[in-house]
PDB file of C-alpha atoms in Angstrom:
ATOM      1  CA  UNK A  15      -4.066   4.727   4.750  1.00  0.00           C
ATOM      2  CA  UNK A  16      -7.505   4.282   5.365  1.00  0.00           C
ATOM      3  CA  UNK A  17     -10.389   2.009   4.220  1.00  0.00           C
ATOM      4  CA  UNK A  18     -13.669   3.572   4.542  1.00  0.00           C
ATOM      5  CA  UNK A  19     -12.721   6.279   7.180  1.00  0.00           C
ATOM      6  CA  UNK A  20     -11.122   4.067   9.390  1.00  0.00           C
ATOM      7  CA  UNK A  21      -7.127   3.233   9.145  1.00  0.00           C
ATOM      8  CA  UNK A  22      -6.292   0.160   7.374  1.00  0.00           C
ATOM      9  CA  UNK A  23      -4.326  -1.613   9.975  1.00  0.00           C
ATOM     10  CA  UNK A  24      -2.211  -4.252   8.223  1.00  0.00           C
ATOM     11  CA  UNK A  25      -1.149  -4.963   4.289  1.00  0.00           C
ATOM     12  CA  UNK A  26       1.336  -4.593   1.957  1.00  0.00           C
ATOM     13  CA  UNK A  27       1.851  -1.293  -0.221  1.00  0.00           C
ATOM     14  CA  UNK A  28       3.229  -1.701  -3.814  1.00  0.00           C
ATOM     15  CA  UNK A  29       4.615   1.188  -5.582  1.00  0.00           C
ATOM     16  CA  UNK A  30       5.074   0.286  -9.422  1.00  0.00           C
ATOM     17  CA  UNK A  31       6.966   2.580 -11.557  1.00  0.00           C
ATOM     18  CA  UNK A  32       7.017   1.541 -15.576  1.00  0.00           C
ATOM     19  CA  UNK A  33      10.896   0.816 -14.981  1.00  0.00           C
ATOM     20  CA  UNK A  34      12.949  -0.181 -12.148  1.00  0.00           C
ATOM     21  CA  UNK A  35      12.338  -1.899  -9.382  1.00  0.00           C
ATOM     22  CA  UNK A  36       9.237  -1.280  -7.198  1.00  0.00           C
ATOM     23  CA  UNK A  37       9.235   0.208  -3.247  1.00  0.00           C
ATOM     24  CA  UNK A  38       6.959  -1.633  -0.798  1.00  0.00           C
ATOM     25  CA  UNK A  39       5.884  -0.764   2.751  1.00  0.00           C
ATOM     26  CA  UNK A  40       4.331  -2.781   5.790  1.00  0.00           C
ATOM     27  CA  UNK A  41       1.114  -0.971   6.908  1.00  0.00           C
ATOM     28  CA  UNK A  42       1.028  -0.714  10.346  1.00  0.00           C
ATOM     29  CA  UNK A  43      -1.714  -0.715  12.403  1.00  0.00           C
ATOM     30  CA  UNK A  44      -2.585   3.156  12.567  1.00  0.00           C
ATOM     31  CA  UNK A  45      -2.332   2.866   8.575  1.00  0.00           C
ATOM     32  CA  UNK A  46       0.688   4.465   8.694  1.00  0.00           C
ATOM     33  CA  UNK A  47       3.731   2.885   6.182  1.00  0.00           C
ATOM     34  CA  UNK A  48       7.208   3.818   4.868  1.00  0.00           C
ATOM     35  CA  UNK A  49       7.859   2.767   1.620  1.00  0.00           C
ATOM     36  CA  UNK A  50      11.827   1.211   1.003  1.00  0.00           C
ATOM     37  CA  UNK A  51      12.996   0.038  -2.488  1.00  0.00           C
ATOM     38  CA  UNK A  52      16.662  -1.037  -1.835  1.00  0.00           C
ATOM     39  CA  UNK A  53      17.249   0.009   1.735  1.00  0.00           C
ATOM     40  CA  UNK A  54      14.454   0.342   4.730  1.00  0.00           C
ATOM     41  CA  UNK A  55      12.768   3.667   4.029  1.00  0.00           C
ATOM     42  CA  UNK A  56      14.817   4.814   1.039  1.00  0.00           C
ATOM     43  CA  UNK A  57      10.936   5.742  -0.616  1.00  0.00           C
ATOM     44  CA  UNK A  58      10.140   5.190  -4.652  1.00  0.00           C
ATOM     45  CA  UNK A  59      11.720   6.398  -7.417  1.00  0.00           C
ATOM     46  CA  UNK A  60      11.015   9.492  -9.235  1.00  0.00           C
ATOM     47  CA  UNK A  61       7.776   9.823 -11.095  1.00  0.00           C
ATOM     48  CA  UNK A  62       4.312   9.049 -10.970  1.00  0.00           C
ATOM     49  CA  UNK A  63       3.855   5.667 -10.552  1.00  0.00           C
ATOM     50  CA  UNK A  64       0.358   3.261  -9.959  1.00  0.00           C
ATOM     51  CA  UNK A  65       0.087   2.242  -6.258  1.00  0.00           C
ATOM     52  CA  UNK A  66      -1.398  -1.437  -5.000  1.00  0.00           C
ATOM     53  CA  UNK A  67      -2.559  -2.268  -1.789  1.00  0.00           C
ATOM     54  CA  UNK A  68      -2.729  -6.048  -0.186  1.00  0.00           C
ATOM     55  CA  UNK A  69      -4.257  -7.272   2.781  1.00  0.00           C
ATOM     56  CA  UNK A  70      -1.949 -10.112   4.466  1.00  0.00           C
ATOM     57  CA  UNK A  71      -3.508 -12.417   6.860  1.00  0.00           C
ATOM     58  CA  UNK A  72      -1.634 -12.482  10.544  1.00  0.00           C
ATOM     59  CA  UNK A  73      -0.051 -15.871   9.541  1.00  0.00           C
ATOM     60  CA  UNK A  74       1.068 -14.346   6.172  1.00  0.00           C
ATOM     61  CA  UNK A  75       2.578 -10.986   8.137  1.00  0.00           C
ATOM     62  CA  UNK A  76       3.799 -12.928  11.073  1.00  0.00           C
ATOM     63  CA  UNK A  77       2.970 -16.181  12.935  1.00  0.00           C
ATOM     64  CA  UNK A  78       3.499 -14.316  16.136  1.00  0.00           C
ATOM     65  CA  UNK A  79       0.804 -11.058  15.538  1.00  0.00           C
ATOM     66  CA  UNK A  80      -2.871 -12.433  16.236  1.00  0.00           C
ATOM     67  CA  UNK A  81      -4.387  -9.684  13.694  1.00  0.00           C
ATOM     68  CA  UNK A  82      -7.657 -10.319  12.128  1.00  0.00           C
ATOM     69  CA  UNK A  83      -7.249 -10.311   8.484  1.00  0.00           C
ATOM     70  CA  UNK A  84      -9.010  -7.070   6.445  1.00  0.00           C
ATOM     71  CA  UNK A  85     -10.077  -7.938   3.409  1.00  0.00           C
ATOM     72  CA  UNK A  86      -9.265  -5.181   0.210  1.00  0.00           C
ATOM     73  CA  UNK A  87     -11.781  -4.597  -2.073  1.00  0.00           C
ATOM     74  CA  UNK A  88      -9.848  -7.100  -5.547  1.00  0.00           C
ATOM     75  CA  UNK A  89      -9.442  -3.482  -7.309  1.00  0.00           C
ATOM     76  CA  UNK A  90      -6.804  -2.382  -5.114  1.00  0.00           C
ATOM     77  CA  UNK A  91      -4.677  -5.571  -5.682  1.00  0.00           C
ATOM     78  CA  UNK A  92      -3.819  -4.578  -9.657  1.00  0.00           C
ATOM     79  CA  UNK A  93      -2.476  -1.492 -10.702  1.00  0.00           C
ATOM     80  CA  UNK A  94      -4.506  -1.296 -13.891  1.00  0.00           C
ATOM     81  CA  UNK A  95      -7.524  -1.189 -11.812  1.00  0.00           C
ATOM     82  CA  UNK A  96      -6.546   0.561  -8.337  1.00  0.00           C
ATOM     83  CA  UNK A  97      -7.571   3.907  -9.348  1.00  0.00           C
ATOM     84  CA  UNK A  98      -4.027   4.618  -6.888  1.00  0.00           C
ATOM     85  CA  UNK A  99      -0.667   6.805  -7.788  1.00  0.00           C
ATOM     86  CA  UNK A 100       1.942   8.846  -6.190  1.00  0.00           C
ATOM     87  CA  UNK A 101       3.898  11.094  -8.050  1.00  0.00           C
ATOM     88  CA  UNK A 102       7.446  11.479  -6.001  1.00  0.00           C
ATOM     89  CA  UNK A 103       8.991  14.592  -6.579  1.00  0.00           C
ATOM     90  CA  UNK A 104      13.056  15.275  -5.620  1.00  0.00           C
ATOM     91  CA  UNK A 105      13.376  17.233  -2.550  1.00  0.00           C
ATOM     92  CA  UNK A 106       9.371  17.392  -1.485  1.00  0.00           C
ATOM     93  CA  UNK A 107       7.458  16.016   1.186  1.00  0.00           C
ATOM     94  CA  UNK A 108       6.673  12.553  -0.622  1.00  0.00           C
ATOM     95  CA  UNK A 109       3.620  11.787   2.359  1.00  0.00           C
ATOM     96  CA  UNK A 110       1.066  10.045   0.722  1.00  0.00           C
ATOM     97  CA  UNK A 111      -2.520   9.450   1.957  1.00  0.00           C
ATOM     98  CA  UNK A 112      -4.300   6.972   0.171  1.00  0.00           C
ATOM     99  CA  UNK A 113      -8.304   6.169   0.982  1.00  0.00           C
ATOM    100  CA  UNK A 114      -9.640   2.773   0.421  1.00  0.00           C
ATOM    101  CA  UNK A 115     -13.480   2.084  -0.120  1.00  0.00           C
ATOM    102  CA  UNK A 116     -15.324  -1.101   0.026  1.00  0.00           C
ATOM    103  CA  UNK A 117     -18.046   0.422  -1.984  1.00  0.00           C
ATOM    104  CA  UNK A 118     -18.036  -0.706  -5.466  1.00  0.00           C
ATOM    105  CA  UNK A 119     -17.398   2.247  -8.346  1.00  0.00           C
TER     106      UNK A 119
END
């Protein structure tokens, strides 16, 4: 994941399917995630499904991590506005690159 080129180094991704429950993934600090919805890295249901992003500050990710917090452009936090989906297909390579801008649309 990347936000204006460069990789997003910490967050929260949220995929939302219309039914079920949702996956999530840490972001790590390449911009790298794995997304788990019942079990760690078990990925998102079937489907194409909207896609959130949230920045977390260091204290809000853990106390321990001295990260600076990266602030998401507000349109990336709702999934009527993120312009974001994946569409997870059975047996496929379900890798997902998502790119972030700051500049307004």
């Amino acid at each position: 994941m990347t936000l204006d080129g460069k990789p997003l180094p910490q967050g929260i991704v949220y995929v939302i399917p219309s039914k079920g429950r949702m996956a999530k993934g840490l972001i790590q600090a390449d911009g790298s995630f794995e997304l788990s919805t019942y079990g760690d890295g078990d990925g998102a249901q079937l489907g194409t499904h909207p896609v959130t992003v949230a920045a977390l500050s260091a204290d809000e990710l853990d106390a321990s991590q001295k990260k600076l917090r990266v602030p998401v452009p507000k349109r990336y936090t709702q999934a009527r506005s993120s312009g974001l989906s994946v569409d997870v297909q059975a047996g496929g390579n379900n890798s997902m690159e998502l790119e972030l801008s700051s500049k307004e649309e």
